[in-house]
Amino acid sequence: MEVTVGTAALALALLLLPLLYERCGSFRFFCKMGFYNGWILLLALLAIPLCALRGRDVENMKIIRGLMQHVKRLYGIRMEVRGAQHFPPRQPYVVVSNHQSSLDLLGMMEVLPDRCVPIAKRELLYMGAVGVVCWLGGIIFIDRKRTHDAISVMAEAAHTMLSQDV
């Protein structure tokens, strides 16, 4: 049985990966982020048929939130929500979240109330399966580069909040 140079290099790389993972924090970070983003994509692919049954509806956010809840347990993240009692249960209000990365989704899914209609940057709509799921979840997309259009979309969203009790 002959061992080719390519096979030997692959075997060596596979043997060195665990060592690199243990010794190099930045390599470990990129591995975890790659897995996280891949997992989000897989969850989006699972969510599309579930959410498509209802069409574009804010109630789909419950499905999306349910699929996202286990990710924090997978990574060993525990969250404690403080001040949830300040969210009025049966009246419209606005939650402002200045999140910094895709990891912030985990915290946002923890605190967003039912029938919440998030507003997101328009670029998110074009992120393949993730964009489709966001659209099915009723997320309102704004173009931050076109201020006048963004303001009119948010005004329309405010009108929808009041008229549809979201």
JSON list of C-alpha atoms in Angstrom, two decimals:
[
{"chain": "A", "resi": 1, "resn": "MET", "atom": "CA", "xyz": [0.00, 0.00, 0.00]},
{"chain": "A", "resi": 2, "resn": "GLU", "atom": "CA", "xyz": [1.56, 3.26, -1.14]},
{"chain": "A", "resi": 3, "resn": "VAL", "atom": "CA", "xyz": [1.16, 6.50, 0.74]},
{"chain": "A", "resi": 4, "resn": "THR", "atom": "CA", "xyz": [1.13, 9.57, -1.48]},
{"chain": "A", "resi": 5, "resn": "VAL", "atom": "CA", "xyz": [2.59, 12.89, -0.47]},
{"chain": "A", "resi": 6, "resn": "GLY", "atom": "CA", "xyz": [-0.91, 14.40, -0.38]},
{"chain": "A", "resi": 7, "resn": "THR", "atom": "CA", "xyz": [-2.22, 11.69, 1.92]},
{"chain": "A", "resi": 8, "resn": "ALA", "atom": "CA", "xyz": [0.76, 12.05, 4.24]},
{"chain": "A", "resi": 9, "resn": "ALA", "atom": "CA", "xyz": [0.33, 15.85, 4.34]},
{"chain": "A", "resi": 10, "resn": "LEU", "atom": "CA", "xyz": [-3.39, 15.45, 5.12]},
{"chain": "A", "resi": 11, "resn": "ALA", "atom": "CA", "xyz": [-2.65, 12.96, 7.90]},
{"chain": "A", "resi": 12, "resn": "LEU", "atom": "CA", "xyz": [-0.03, 15.29, 9.38]},
{"chain": "A", "resi": 13, "resn": "ALA", "atom": "CA", "xyz": [-2.42, 18.25, 9.22]},
{"chain": "A", "resi": 14, "resn": "LEU", "atom": "CA", "xyz": [-5.17, 16.25, 10.91]},
{"chain": "A", "resi": 15, "resn": "LEU", "atom": "CA", "xyz": [-2.75, 15.27, 13.67]},
{"chain": "A", "resi": 16, "resn": "LEU", "atom": "CA", "xyz": [-1.59, 18.86, 14.15]},
{"chain": "A", "resi": 17, "resn": "LEU", "atom": "CA", "xyz": [-5.06, 20.47, 14.18]},
{"chain": "A", "resi": 18, "resn": "PRO", "atom": "CA", "xyz": [-5.93, 19.43, 17.76]},
{"chain": "A", "resi": 19, "resn": "LEU", "atom": "CA", "xyz": [-2.54, 20.68, 18.94]},
{"chain": "A", "resi": 20, "resn": "LEU", "atom": "CA", "xyz": [-3.03, 23.98, 17.13]},
{"chain": "A", "resi": 21, "resn": "TYR", "atom": "CA", "xyz": [-6.56, 24.23, 18.56]},
{"chain": "A", "resi": 22, "resn": "GLU", "atom": "CA", "xyz": [-5.25, 23.77, 22.11]},
{"chain": "A", "resi": 23, "resn": "ARG", "atom": "CA", "xyz": [-2.24, 26.08, 21.81]},
{"chain": "A", "resi": 24, "resn": "CYS", "atom": "CA", "xyz": [-3.48, 28.96, 19.67]},
{"chain": "A", "resi": 25, "resn": "GLY", "atom": "CA", "xyz": [-6.35, 31.10, 20.95]},
{"chain": "A", "resi": 26, "resn": "SER", "atom": "CA", "xyz": [-6.97, 32.87, 17.65]},
{"chain": "A", "resi": 27, "resn": "PHE", "atom": "CA", "xyz": [-7.16, 29.53, 15.78]},
{"chain": "A", "resi": 28, "resn": "ARG", "atom": "CA", "xyz": [-9.64, 28.28, 18.40]},
{"chain": "A", "resi": 29, "resn": "PHE", "atom": "CA", "xyz": [-11.69, 31.49, 18.01]},
{"chain": "A", "resi": 30, "resn": "PHE", "atom": "CA", "xyz": [-11.88, 31.13, 14.20]},
{"chain": "A", "resi": 31, "resn": "CYS", "atom": "CA", "xyz": [-12.84, 27.46, 14.51]},
{"chain": "A", "resi": 32, "resn": "LYS", "atom": "CA", "xyz": [-15.65, 28.29, 16.92]},
{"chain": "A", "resi": 33, "resn": "MET", "atom": "CA", "xyz": [-16.86, 31.22, 14.79]},
{"chain": "A", "resi": 34, "resn": "GLY", "atom": "CA", "xyz": [-16.76, 29.09, 11.65]},
{"chain": "A", "resi": 35, "resn": "PHE", "atom": "CA", "xyz": [-18.81, 26.40, 13.38]},
{"chain": "A", "resi": 36, "resn": "TYR", "atom": "CA", "xyz": [-21.23, 29.01, 14.77]},
{"chain": "A", "resi": 37, "resn": "ASN", "atom": "CA", "xyz": [-21.83, 30.63, 11.38]},
{"chain": "A", "resi": 38, "resn": "GLY", "atom": "CA", "xyz": [-22.18, 27.24, 9.70]},
{"chain": "A", "resi": 39, "resn": "TRP", "atom": "CA", "xyz": [-24.66, 26.18, 12.38]},
{"chain": "A", "resi": 40, "resn": "ILE", "atom": "CA", "xyz": [-26.68, 29.39, 11.88]},
{"chain": "A", "resi": 41, "resn": "LEU", "atom": "CA", "xyz": [-26.82, 28.63, 8.16]},
{"chain": "A", "resi": 42, "resn": "LEU", "atom": "CA", "xyz": [-28.00, 25.08, 8.85]},
{"chain": "A", "resi": 43, "resn": "LEU", "atom": "CA", "xyz": [-30.66, 26.37, 11.26]},
{"chain": "A", "resi": 44, "resn": "ALA", "atom": "CA", "xyz": [-31.80, 28.86, 8.60]},
{"chain": "A", "resi": 45, "resn": "LEU", "atom": "CA", "xyz": [-32.15, 26.05, 6.08]},
{"chain": "A", "resi": 46, "resn": "LEU", "atom": "CA", "xyz": [-34.26, 24.11, 8.61]},
{"chain": "A", "resi": 47, "resn": "ALA", "atom": "CA", "xyz": [-36.36, 27.17, 9.44]},
{"chain": "A", "resi": 48, "resn": "ILE", "atom": "CA", "xyz": [-37.27, 28.08, 5.84]},
{"chain": "A", "resi": 49, "resn": "PRO", "atom": "CA", "xyz": [-39.81, 25.27, 5.28]},
{"chain": "A", "resi": 50, "resn": "LEU", "atom": "CA", "xyz": [-41.23, 25.67, 8.80]},
{"chain": "A", "resi": 51, "resn": "CYS", "atom": "CA", "xyz": [-41.69, 29.43, 8.41]},
{"chain": "A", "resi": 52, "resn": "ALA", "atom": "CA", "xyz": [-42.83, 29.22, 4.78]},
{"chain": "A", "resi": 53, "resn": "LEU", "atom": "CA", "xyz": [-45.97, 27.38, 5.90]},
{"chain": "A", "resi": 54, "resn": "ARG", "atom": "CA", "xyz": [-47.16, 30.58, 7.54]},
{"chain": "A", "resi": 55, "resn": "GLY", "atom": "CA", "xyz": [-45.65, 32.99, 5.00]},
{"chain": "A", "resi": 56, "resn": "ARG", "atom": "CA", "xyz": [-44.13, 36.30, 6.03]},
{"chain": "A", "resi": 57, "resn": "ASP", "atom": "CA", "xyz": [-45.42, 36.64, 9.58]},
{"chain": "A", "resi": 58, "resn": "VAL", "atom": "CA", "xyz": [-44.05, 37.98, 12.86]},
{"chain": "A", "resi": 59, "resn": "GLU", "atom": "CA", "xyz": [-45.22, 34.75, 14.54]},
{"chain": "A", "resi": 60, "resn": "ASN", "atom": "CA", "xyz": [-42.36, 33.00, 12.71]},
{"chain": "A", "resi": 61, "resn": "MET", "atom": "CA", "xyz": [-39.98, 34.70, 15.12]},
{"chain": "A", "resi": 62, "resn": "LYS", "atom": "CA", "xyz": [-41.08, 32.13, 17.72]},
{"chain": "A", "resi": 63, "resn": "ILE", "atom": "CA", "xyz": [-39.80, 29.35, 15.44]},
{"chain": "A", "resi": 64, "resn": "ILE", "atom": "CA", "xyz": [-36.55, 31.21, 14.78]},
{"chain": "A", "resi": 65, "resn": "ARG", "atom": "CA", "xyz": [-36.06, 31.92, 18.49]},
{"chain": "A", "resi": 66, "resn": "GLY", "atom": "CA", "xyz": [-36.77, 28.28, 19.34]},
{"chain": "A", "resi": 67, "resn": "LEU", "atom": "CA", "xyz": [-34.15, 27.08, 16.88]},
{"chain": "A", "resi": 68, "resn": "MET", "atom": "CA", "xyz": [-31.58, 29.57, 18.22]},
{"chain": "A", "resi": 69, "resn": "GLN", "atom": "CA", "xyz": [-32.11, 28.82, 21.92]},
{"chain": "A", "resi": 70, "resn": "HIS", "atom": "CA", "xyz": [-30.00, 25.66, 21.99]},
{"chain": "A", "resi": 71, "resn": "VAL", "atom": "CA", "xyz": [-26.92, 27.34, 20.46]},
{"chain": "A", "resi": 72, "resn": "LYS", "atom": "CA", "xyz": [-25.97, 29.05, 23.69]},
{"chain": "A", "resi": 73, "resn": "ARG", "atom": "CA", "xyz": [-26.14, 25.72, 25.52]},
{"chain": "A", "resi": 74, "resn": "LEU", "atom": "CA", "xyz": [-23.98, 24.16, 22.80]},
{"chain": "A", "resi": 75, "resn": "TYR", "atom": "CA", "xyz": [-21.31, 26.79, 23.53]},
{"chain": "A", "resi": 76, "resn": "GLY", "atom": "CA", "xyz": [-21.79, 26.64, 27.30]},
{"chain": "A", "resi": 77, "resn": "ILE", "atom": "CA", "xyz": [-23.12, 30.19, 27.53]},
{"chain": "A", "resi": 78, "resn": "ARG", "atom": "CA", "xyz": [-25.42, 31.04, 30.43]},
{"chain": "A", "resi": 79, "resn": "MET", "atom": "CA", "xyz": [-27.44, 34.23, 30.34]},
{"chain": "A", "resi": 80, "resn": "GLU", "atom": "CA", "xyz": [-29.25, 36.09, 33.03]},
{"chain": "A", "resi": 81, "resn": "VAL", "atom": "CA", "xyz": [-31.88, 38.58, 31.90]},
{"chain": "A", "resi": 82, "resn": "ARG", "atom": "CA", "xyz": [-32.46, 41.46, 34.27]},
{"chain": "A", "resi": 83, "resn": "GLY", "atom": "CA", "xyz": [-35.23, 44.02, 33.96]},
{"chain": "A", "resi": 84, "resn": "ALA", "atom": "CA", "xyz": [-37.59, 41.89, 31.83]},
{"chain": "A", "resi": 85, "resn": "GLN", "atom": "CA", "xyz": [-40.41, 43.07, 34.08]},
{"chain": "A", "resi": 86, "resn": "HIS", "atom": "CA", "xyz": [-40.03, 46.53, 32.52]},
{"chain": "A", "resi": 87, "resn": "PHE", "atom": "CA", "xyz": [-41.28, 45.28, 29.14]},
{"chain": "A", "resi": 88, "resn": "PRO", "atom": "CA", "xyz": [-45.00, 46.10, 29.11]},
{"chain": "A", "resi": 89, "resn": "PRO", "atom": "CA", "xyz": [-46.66, 42.85, 28.03]},
{"chain": "A", "resi": 90, "resn": "ARG", "atom": "CA", "xyz": [-49.62, 44.18, 26.03]},
{"chain": "A", "resi": 91, "resn": "GLN", "atom": "CA", "xyz": [-48.65, 47.47, 24.49]},
{"chain": "A", "resi": 92, "resn": "PRO", "atom": "CA", "xyz": [-46.40, 48.45, 21.60]},
{"chain": "A", "resi": 93, "resn": "TYR", "atom": "CA", "xyz": [-42.91, 49.70, 22.35]},
{"chain": "A", "resi": 94, "resn": "VAL", "atom": "CA", "xyz": [-39.51, 49.92, 20.69]},
{"chain": "A", "resi": 95, "resn": "VAL", "atom": "CA", "xyz": [-36.42, 47.99, 21.79]},
{"chain": "A", "resi": 96, "resn": "VAL", "atom": "CA", "xyz": [-33.14, 49.46, 20.56]},
{"chain": "A", "resi": 97, "resn": "SER", "atom": "CA", "xyz": [-30.20, 47.10, 20.32]},
{"chain": "A", "resi": 98, "resn": "ASN", "atom": "CA", "xyz": [-26.82, 48.30, 19.16]},
{"chain": "A", "resi": 99, "resn": "HIS", "atom": "CA", "xyz": [-25.31, 44.89, 18.54]},
{"chain": "A", "resi": 100, "resn": "GLN", "atom": "CA", "xyz": [-21.76, 44.40, 17.36]},
{"chain": "A", "resi": 101, "resn": "SER", "atom": "CA", "xyz": [-21.59, 40.93, 15.78]},
{"chain": "A", "resi": 102, "resn": "SER", "atom": "CA", "xyz": [-23.57, 37.86, 14.81]},
{"chain": "A", "resi": 103, "resn": "LEU", "atom": "CA", "xyz": [-22.95, 36.49, 18.31]},
{"chain": "A", "resi": 104, "resn": "ASP", "atom": "CA", "xyz": [-25.28, 39.15, 19.69]},
{"chain": "A", "resi": 105, "resn": "LEU", "atom": "CA", "xyz": [-28.16, 37.19, 18.15]},
{"chain": "A", "resi": 106, "resn": "LEU", "atom": "CA", "xyz": [-27.95, 34.83, 21.11]},
{"chain": "A", "resi": 107, "resn": "GLY", "atom": "CA", "xyz": [-28.63, 37.64, 23.58]},
{"chain": "A", "resi": 108, "resn": "MET", "atom": "CA", "xyz": [-31.26, 39.26, 21.41]},
{"chain": "A", "resi": 109, "resn": "MET", "atom": "CA", "xyz": [-33.20, 35.99, 21.10]},
{"chain": "A", "resi": 110, "resn": "GLU", "atom": "CA", "xyz": [-33.16, 35.81, 24.88]},
{"chain": "A", "resi": 111, "resn": "VAL", "atom": "CA", "xyz": [-34.79, 39.20, 25.47]},
{"chain": "A", "resi": 112, "resn": "LEU", "atom": "CA", "xyz": [-37.01, 39.86, 22.44]},
{"chain": "A", "resi": 113, "resn": "PRO", "atom": "CA", "xyz": [-40.67, 39.65, 23.40]},
{"chain": "A", "resi": 114, "resn": "ASP", "atom": "CA", "xyz": [-43.31, 37.74, 21.41]},
{"chain": "A", "resi": 115, "resn": "ARG", "atom": "CA", "xyz": [-44.68, 39.52, 18.36]},
{"chain": "A", "resi": 116, "resn": "CYS", "atom": "CA", "xyz": [-41.53, 41.62, 18.10]},
{"chain": "A", "resi": 117, "resn": "VAL", "atom": "CA", "xyz": [-40.79, 43.07, 14.67]},
{"chain": "A", "resi": 118, "resn": "PRO", "atom": "CA", "xyz": [-37.06, 43.68, 14.39]},
{"chain": "A", "resi": 119, "resn": "ILE", "atom": "CA", "xyz": [-35.57, 46.24, 12.04]},
{"chain": "A", "resi": 120, "resn": "ALA", "atom": "CA", "xyz": [-32.31, 45.26, 10.34]},
{"chain": "A", "resi": 121, "resn": "LYS", "atom": "CA", "xyz": [-29.95, 46.60, 7.73]},
{"chain": "A", "resi": 122, "resn": "ARG", "atom": "CA", "xyz": [-30.99, 45.81, 4.17]},
{"chain": "A", "resi": 123, "resn": "GLU", "atom": "CA", "xyz": [-27.75, 43.92, 3.45]},
{"chain": "A", "resi": 124, "resn": "LEU", "atom": "CA", "xyz": [-28.95, 41.12, 5.73]},
{"chain": "A", "resi": 125, "resn": "LEU", "atom": "CA", "xyz": [-31.73, 40.37, 3.24]},
{"chain": "A", "resi": 126, "resn": "TYR", "atom": "CA", "xyz": [-29.11, 39.25, 0.71]},
{"chain": "A", "resi": 127, "resn": "MET", "atom": "CA", "xyz": [-27.37, 36.71, 2.96]},
{"chain": "A", "resi": 128, "resn": "GLY", "atom": "CA", "xyz": [-28.89, 33.64, 1.32]},
{"chain": "A", "resi": 129, "resn": "ALA", "atom": "CA", "xyz": [-30.92, 31.33, 3.55]},
{"chain": "A", "resi": 130, "resn": "VAL", "atom": "CA", "xyz": [-30.39, 33.61, 6.57]},
{"chain": "A", "resi": 131, "resn": "GLY", "atom": "CA", "xyz": [-31.92, 36.53, 4.66]},
{"chain": "A", "resi": 132, "resn": "VAL", "atom": "CA", "xyz": [-34.90, 34.42, 3.59]},
{"chain": "A", "resi": 133, "resn": "VAL", "atom": "CA", "xyz": [-35.56, 33.37, 7.19]},
{"chain": "A", "resi": 134, "resn": "CYS", "atom": "CA", "xyz": [-35.27, 36.97, 8.38]},
{"chain": "A", "resi": 135, "resn": "TRP", "atom": "CA", "xyz": [-37.78, 38.04, 5.72]},
{"chain": "A", "resi": 136, "resn": "LEU", "atom": "CA", "xyz": [-40.16, 35.21, 6.69]},
{"chain": "A", "resi": 137, "resn": "GLY", "atom": "CA", "xyz": [-39.80, 36.28, 10.34]},
{"chain": "A", "resi": 138, "resn": "GLY", "atom": "CA", "xyz": [-41.24, 39.68, 9.46]},
{"chain": "A", "resi": 139, "resn": "ILE", "atom": "CA", "xyz": [-38.00, 41.60, 9.92]},
{"chain": "A", "resi": 140, "resn": "ILE", "atom": "CA", "xyz": [-38.22, 45.09, 8.40]},
{"chain": "A", "resi": 141, "resn": "PHE", "atom": "CA", "xyz": [-35.19, 45.98, 6.30]},
{"chain": "A", "resi": 142, "resn": "ILE", "atom": "CA", "xyz": [-33.87, 49.50, 5.98]},
{"chain": "A", "resi": 143, "resn": "ASP", "atom": "CA", "xyz": [-31.23, 50.96, 3.70]},
{"chain": "A", "resi": 144, "resn": "ARG", "atom": "CA", "xyz": [-29.01, 52.91, 6.08]},
{"chain": "A", "resi": 145, "resn": "LYS", "atom": "CA", "xyz": [-27.31, 54.72, 3.21]},
{"chain": "A", "resi": 146, "resn": "ARG", "atom": "CA", "xyz": [-30.59, 56.27, 2.07]},
{"chain": "A", "resi": 147, "resn": "THR", "atom": "CA", "xyz": [-31.68, 58.15, 5.16]},
{"chain": "A", "resi": 148, "resn": "HIS", "atom": "CA", "xyz": [-34.97, 59.45, 3.73]},
{"chain": "A", "resi": 149, "resn": "ASP", "atom": "CA", "xyz": [-36.07, 55.94, 2.70]},
{"chain": "A", "resi": 150, "resn": "ALA", "atom": "CA", "xyz": [-35.03, 54.51, 6.06]},
{"chain": "A", "resi": 151, "resn": "ILE", "atom": "CA", "xyz": [-37.06, 57.13, 7.91]},
{"chain": "A", "resi": 152, "resn": "SER", "atom": "CA", "xyz": [-40.16, 56.44, 5.81]},
{"chain": "A", "resi": 153, "resn": "VAL", "atom": "CA", "xyz": [-39.79, 52.67, 6.37]},
{"chain": "A", "resi": 154, "resn": "MET", "atom": "CA", "xyz": [-39.51, 53.21, 10.14]},
{"chain": "A", "resi": 155, "resn": "ALA", "atom": "CA", "xyz": [-42.56, 55.52, 10.10]},
{"chain": "A", "resi": 156, "resn": "GLU", "atom": "CA", "xyz": [-44.49, 52.83, 8.25]},
{"chain": "A", "resi": 157, "resn": "ALA", "atom": "CA", "xyz": [-43.26, 50.28, 10.81]},
{"chain": "A", "resi": 158, "resn": "ALA", "atom": "CA", "xyz": [-44.52, 52.49, 13.64]},
{"chain": "A", "resi": 159, "resn": "HIS", "atom": "CA", "xyz": [-47.94, 52.68, 11.98]},
{"chain": "A", "resi": 160, "resn": "THR", "atom": "CA", "xyz": [-47.95, 48.87, 11.57]},
{"chain": "A", "resi": 161, "resn": "MET", "atom": "CA", "xyz": [-46.98, 48.43, 15.23]},
{"chain": "A", "resi": 162, "resn": "LEU", "atom": "CA", "xyz": [-49.98, 50.40, 16.34]},
{"chain": "A", "resi": 163, "resn": "SER", "atom": "CA", "xyz": [-52.48, 48.96, 13.87]},
{"chain": "A", "resi": 164, "resn": "GLN", "atom": "CA", "xyz": [-51.45, 45.28, 14.19]},
{"chain": "A", "resi": 165, "resn": "ASP", "atom": "CA", "xyz": [-50.46, 45.30, 17.87]},
{"chain": "A", "resi": 166, "resn": "VAL", "atom": "CA", "xyz": [-46.87, 44.17, 17.37]}
]
